[in-house]
PDB file of C-alpha atoms in Angstrom:
ATOM      1  CA  MET A   1      38.942 -20.136  -7.376  1.00 48.00           C
ATOM      2  CA  VAL A   2      38.280 -16.416  -7.725  1.00 47.00           C
ATOM      3  CA  LYS A   3      35.108 -15.139  -6.072  1.00 49.00           C
ATOM      4  CA  PRO A   4      32.980 -12.800  -8.172  1.00 51.00           C
ATOM      5  CA  SER A   5      32.835  -9.191  -7.042  1.00 51.00           C
ATOM      6  CA  ALA A   6      29.872  -7.958  -5.014  1.00 52.00           C
ATOM      7  CA  ALA A   7      28.597  -6.062  -8.075  1.00 55.00           C
ATOM      8  CA  LYS A   8      28.664  -9.201 -10.226  1.00 56.00           C
ATOM      9  CA  ARG A   9      26.992 -11.278  -7.498  1.00 47.00           C
ATOM     10  CA  SER A  10      24.309  -8.610  -7.150  1.00 51.00           C
ATOM     11  CA  ARG A  11      23.608  -8.722 -10.892  1.00 58.00           C
ATOM     12  CA  ALA A  12      23.554 -12.521 -10.913  1.00 75.00           C
ATOM     13  CA  ARG A  13      20.870 -12.613  -8.237  1.00 91.00           C
ATOM     14  CA  LYS A  14      17.298 -12.135  -9.408  1.00 96.00           C
ATOM     15  CA  LEU A  15      15.883  -8.715  -8.642  1.00 97.00           C
ATOM     16  CA  VAL A  16      12.568  -9.347  -6.870  1.00 97.00           C
ATOM     17  CA  CYS A  17      10.462  -6.293  -6.075  1.00 97.00           C
ATOM     18  CA  ILE A  18       7.916  -6.634  -3.280  1.00 97.00           C
ATOM     19  CA  VAL A  19       5.047  -4.143  -3.249  1.00 97.00           C
ATOM     20  CA  GLY A  20       3.321  -3.236   0.012  1.00 95.00           C
ATOM     21  CA  SER A  21       5.490  -5.103   2.476  1.00 94.00           C
ATOM     22  CA  ASP A  22       6.885  -3.970   5.804  1.00 94.00           C
ATOM     23  CA  ASP A  23      10.217  -4.697   7.470  1.00 93.00           C
ATOM     24  CA  PHE A  24       8.902  -7.688   9.430  1.00 94.00           C
ATOM     25  CA  HIS A  25       7.401  -9.440   6.397  1.00 93.00           C
ATOM     26  CA  GLN A  26      10.276  -8.423   4.141  1.00 92.00           C
ATOM     27  CA  SER A  27      12.659 -10.253   6.490  1.00 92.00           C
ATOM     28  CA  MET A  28      10.356 -13.302   6.517  1.00 93.00           C
ATOM     29  CA  ILE A  29      10.420 -13.417   2.724  1.00 93.00           C
ATOM     30  CA  GLY A  30      14.210 -13.183   2.899  1.00 93.00           C
ATOM     31  CA  ARG A  31      14.284 -16.407   4.932  1.00 94.00           C
ATOM     32  CA  VAL A  32      12.726 -18.460   2.137  1.00 93.00           C
ATOM     33  CA  PRO A  33      15.498 -20.885   1.107  1.00 93.00           C
ATOM     34  CA  GLU A  34      15.414 -19.756  -2.537  1.00 92.00           C
ATOM     35  CA  ALA A  35      15.814 -16.126  -1.452  1.00 93.00           C
ATOM     36  CA  LYS A  36      19.578 -16.581  -1.223  1.00 93.00           C
ATOM     37  CA  ASN A  37      19.468 -16.177  -5.014  1.00 94.00           C
ATOM     38  CA  TRP A  38      17.270 -13.082  -4.875  1.00 95.00           C
ATOM     39  CA  ARG A  39      17.938  -9.424  -4.359  1.00 96.00           C
ATOM     40  CA  LEU A  40      14.794  -8.381  -2.490  1.00 96.00           C
ATOM     41  CA  GLU A  41      13.747  -4.768  -2.842  1.00 96.00           C
ATOM     42  CA  GLN A  42      10.806  -3.189  -1.077  1.00 96.00           C
ATOM     43  CA  VAL A  43       8.647  -1.090  -3.388  1.00 97.00           C
ATOM     44  CA  LEU A  44       6.106   0.926  -1.434  1.00 96.00           C
ATOM     45  CA  HIS A  45       5.747   0.261   2.260  1.00 94.00           C
ATOM     46  CA  ARG A  46       2.631  -1.227   3.798  1.00 94.00           C
ATOM     47  CA  SER A  47       1.744   2.210   5.188  1.00 92.00           C
ATOM     48  CA  ASP A  48       1.776   3.626   1.636  1.00 93.00           C
ATOM     49  CA  VAL A  49      -0.861   1.188   0.399  1.00 92.00           C
ATOM     50  CA  GLN A  50      -2.863   0.999   3.642  1.00 91.00           C
ATOM     51  CA  PRO A  51      -2.718   4.554   4.960  1.00 87.00           C
ATOM     52  CA  PRO A  52      -4.259   5.292   8.359  1.00 83.00           C
ATOM     53  CA  ARG A  53      -6.750   7.741   6.840  1.00 82.00           C
ATOM     54  CA  GLY A  54      -8.049   4.950   4.586  1.00 76.00           C
ATOM     55  CA  THR A  55      -7.721   6.762   1.257  1.00 84.00           C
ATOM     56  CA  PHE A  56      -4.980   6.808  -1.332  1.00 87.00           C
ATOM     57  CA  ASP A  57      -4.303   8.116  -4.818  1.00 92.00           C
ATOM     58  CA  PHE A  58      -3.902   5.008  -6.991  1.00 93.00           C
ATOM     59  CA  ASP A  59      -2.224   6.855  -9.867  1.00 95.00           C
ATOM     60  CA  ALA A  60       0.273   8.432  -7.451  1.00 95.00           C
ATOM     61  CA  LEU A  61       1.061   5.016  -5.929  1.00 96.00           C
ATOM     62  CA  TYR A  62       1.614   3.541  -9.392  1.00 97.00           C
ATOM     63  CA  ALA A  63       3.886   6.426 -10.397  1.00 97.00           C
ATOM     64  CA  LYS A  64       5.844   6.168  -7.145  1.00 97.00           C
ATOM     65  CA  ALA A  65       6.304   2.396  -7.574  1.00 98.00           C
ATOM     66  CA  ARG A  66       7.534   2.848 -11.153  1.00 98.00           C
ATOM     67  CA  SER A  67       9.924   5.568 -10.029  1.00 98.00           C
ATOM     68  CA  ILE A  68      11.365   3.306  -7.319  1.00 98.00           C
ATOM     69  CA  ILE A  69      11.743   0.363  -9.707  1.00 98.00           C
ATOM     70  CA  ASP A  70      13.258   2.569 -12.414  1.00 98.00           C
ATOM     71  CA  GLY A  71      15.821   3.700  -9.839  1.00 98.00           C
ATOM     72  CA  PHE A  72      17.329   0.232  -9.562  1.00 97.00           C
ATOM     73  CA  ASP A  73      20.394  -0.626 -11.636  1.00 95.00           C
ATOM     74  CA  ARG A  74      18.406  -2.962 -13.885  1.00 96.00           C
ATOM     75  CA  PRO A  75      14.830  -4.030 -14.654  1.00 96.00           C
ATOM     76  CA  PRO A  76      13.151  -6.408 -12.208  1.00 98.00           C
ATOM     77  CA  ASP A  77      13.079 -10.160 -12.742  1.00 97.00           C
ATOM     78  CA  ALA A  78       9.882 -10.419 -10.705  1.00 97.00           C
ATOM     79  CA  ILE A  79       7.357  -8.178  -9.006  1.00 98.00           C
ATOM     80  CA  THR A  80       5.083  -9.533  -6.331  1.00 96.00           C
ATOM     81  CA  GLY A  81       2.866  -8.098  -3.650  1.00 95.00           C
ATOM     82  CA  HIS A  82       2.307  -8.694   0.014  1.00 89.00           C
ATOM     83  CA  LEU A  83      -1.303  -7.493   0.381  1.00 89.00           C
ATOM     84  CA  ASP A  84      -4.557  -7.446  -1.544  1.00 88.00           C
ATOM     85  CA  PHE A  85      -6.082  -4.362  -3.205  1.00 89.00           C
ATOM     86  CA  PRO A  86      -4.550  -1.967  -4.177  1.00 92.00           C
ATOM     87  CA  VAL A  87      -1.363  -4.043  -4.231  1.00 95.00           C
ATOM     88  CA  THR A  88      -2.768  -6.750  -6.517  1.00 94.00           C
ATOM     89  CA  ALA A  89      -3.806  -4.158  -9.082  1.00 94.00           C
ATOM     90  CA  LEU A  90      -0.480  -2.321  -8.808  1.00 96.00           C
ATOM     91  CA  VAL A  91       1.513  -5.537  -9.256  1.00 97.00           C
ATOM     92  CA  SER A  92      -0.513  -6.491 -12.297  1.00 96.00           C
ATOM     93  CA  LEU A  93       0.017  -3.103 -13.949  1.00 96.00           C
ATOM     94  CA  LEU A  94       3.703  -2.998 -13.026  1.00 98.00           C
ATOM     95  CA  CYS A  95       4.286  -6.484 -14.423  1.00 97.00           C
ATOM     96  CA  ARG A  96       2.592  -5.466 -17.663  1.00 97.00           C
ATOM     97  CA  HIS A  97       4.754  -2.343 -17.869  1.00 97.00           C
ATOM     98  CA  TYR A  98       8.010  -4.242 -17.274  1.00 97.00           C
ATOM     99  CA  GLY A  99       7.048  -7.175 -19.516  1.00 97.00           C
ATOM    100  CA  LEU A 100       6.810  -9.739 -16.719  1.00 97.00           C
ATOM    101  CA  THR A 101       4.434 -12.684 -16.611  1.00 94.00           C
ATOM    102  CA  ALA A 102       1.459 -12.016 -14.347  1.00 94.00           C
ATOM    103  CA  ALA A 103      -2.316 -11.951 -14.241  1.00 92.00           C
ATOM    104  CA  SER A 104      -3.676  -9.216 -16.471  1.00 92.00           C
ATOM    105  CA  PRO A 105      -5.136  -6.110 -14.835  1.00 91.00           C
ATOM    106  CA  GLU A 106      -8.502  -7.133 -16.305  1.00 88.00           C
ATOM    107  CA  ALA A 107      -8.316 -10.581 -14.671  1.00 89.00           C
ATOM    108  CA  VAL A 108      -7.349  -9.059 -11.341  1.00 90.00           C
ATOM    109  CA  ALA A 109     -10.252  -6.599 -11.532  1.00 86.00           C
ATOM    110  CA  ARG A 110     -12.706  -9.399 -12.345  1.00 82.00           C
ATOM    111  CA  CYS A 111     -11.509 -11.502  -9.426  1.00 81.00           C
ATOM    112  CA  GLU A 112     -11.566  -8.645  -6.925  1.00 82.00           C
ATOM    113  CA  HIS A 113     -14.954  -7.249  -7.911  1.00 79.00           C
ATOM    114  CA  LYS A 114     -17.640  -9.396  -6.346  1.00 80.00           C
ATOM    115  CA  PHE A 115     -20.329  -8.737  -8.961  1.00 80.00           C
ATOM    116  CA  TRP A 116     -18.008  -9.367 -11.941  1.00 79.00           C
ATOM    117  CA  MET A 117     -16.635 -12.514 -10.301  1.00 81.00           C
ATOM    118  CA  ARG A 118     -20.137 -13.861  -9.714  1.00 84.00           C
ATOM    119  CA  GLU A 119     -20.981 -13.186 -13.363  1.00 83.00           C
ATOM    120  CA  LEU A 120     -18.002 -15.297 -14.420  1.00 83.00           C
ATOM    121  CA  GLN A 121     -18.848 -18.016 -11.886  1.00 85.00           C
ATOM    122  CA  ARG A 122     -22.418 -18.126 -13.162  1.00 86.00           C
ATOM    123  CA  LYS A 123     -21.140 -19.032 -16.649  1.00 89.00           C
ATOM    124  CA  VAL A 124     -19.291 -22.071 -15.256  1.00 88.00           C
ATOM    125  CA  GLN A 125     -21.615 -23.230 -12.466  1.00 90.00           C
ATOM    126  CA  PRO A 126     -24.910 -21.364 -12.629  1.00 86.00           C
ATOM    127  CA  GLU A 127     -26.659 -23.677 -10.183  1.00 87.00           C
ATOM    128  CA  ARG A 128     -23.990 -23.085  -7.500  1.00 86.00           C
ATOM    129  CA  THR A 129     -23.535 -19.339  -7.877  1.00 83.00           C
ATOM    130  CA  PRO A 130     -25.463 -17.124  -5.455  1.00 81.00           C
ATOM    131  CA  LYS A 131     -27.511 -14.371  -7.058  1.00 78.00           C
ATOM    132  CA  LEU A 132     -26.083 -10.927  -6.693  1.00 73.00           C
ATOM    133  CA  SER A 133     -27.110  -7.556  -7.995  1.00 70.00           C
ATOM    134  CA  ALA A 134     -24.883  -4.594  -8.727  1.00 68.00           C
ATOM    135  CA  PRO A 135     -25.351  -1.582  -6.443  1.00 63.00           C
ATOM    136  CA  SER A 136     -27.228   1.433  -7.735  1.00 57.00           C
ATOM    137  CA  THR A 137     -24.547   3.750  -6.347  1.00 50.00           C
ATOM    138  CA  PRO A 138     -20.828   3.120  -5.854  1.00 50.00           C
ATOM    139  CA  LEU A 139     -21.117   3.646  -2.101  1.00 45.00           C
ATOM    140  CA  ARG A 140     -23.915   1.156  -1.544  1.00 44.00           C
ATOM    141  CA  ARG A 141     -22.727  -2.351  -0.727  1.00 47.00           C
ATOM    142  CA  MET A 142     -23.658  -5.202  -2.986  1.00 43.00           C
ATOM    143  CA  ARG A 143     -26.258  -7.478  -1.460  1.00 45.00           C
ATOM    144  CA  SER A 144     -26.635 -11.157  -2.036  1.00 44.00           C
ATOM    145  CA  ALA A 145     -30.090 -12.497  -2.861  1.00 46.00           C
ATOM    146  CA  ARG A 146     -29.532 -15.130  -0.171  1.00 49.00           C
ATOM    147  CA  ARG A 147     -29.597 -14.403   3.514  1.00 51.00           C
ATOM    148  CA  PRO A 148     -26.190 -13.688   5.020  1.00 52.00           C
ATOM    149  CA  CYS A 149     -24.386 -16.611   6.587  1.00 51.00           C
ATOM    150  CA  ARG A 150     -24.349 -16.632  10.359  1.00 55.00           C
ATOM    151  CA  PHE A 151     -21.137 -17.320  12.185  1.00 48.00           C
ATOM    152  CA  PRO A 152     -21.231 -20.288  14.550  1.00 53.00           C
ATOM    153  CA  SER A 153     -21.709 -19.282  18.140  1.00 53.00           C
ATOM    154  CA  GLY A 154     -19.625 -20.454  21.083  1.00 46.00           C
TER     155      GLY A 154
END
């Protein structure tokens, strides 16, 4: 039996792009039994999406991720993320761009935005949804109409 060349094996494996991972977590993902059939590629490092200064340029991150993915020898079979915002939004937009199945950017935004999520929850279970008001300025935190939950002590 003739073994396929490394190039053919590489193409046969699914190209899975992981946004926002680091070397430690990338290696953990590689130990998933199914990963033997995947070609894992890191797209944006954790430090790119969670910079120490706490700010980032979303459009620049999106452009950088697309540039990295476009640099591969073929389109991705899957794009997933390791962290929450901004990774979830990036993954959603990247999947849309590359024609992959994923939550829409609108759905991701609704789920990540507390006020919008509560509005959706209120439509399904109004009696179980805490009241919440939108902030008057973007910097002011949203406040629940109920008192904050206290953590159990000792």
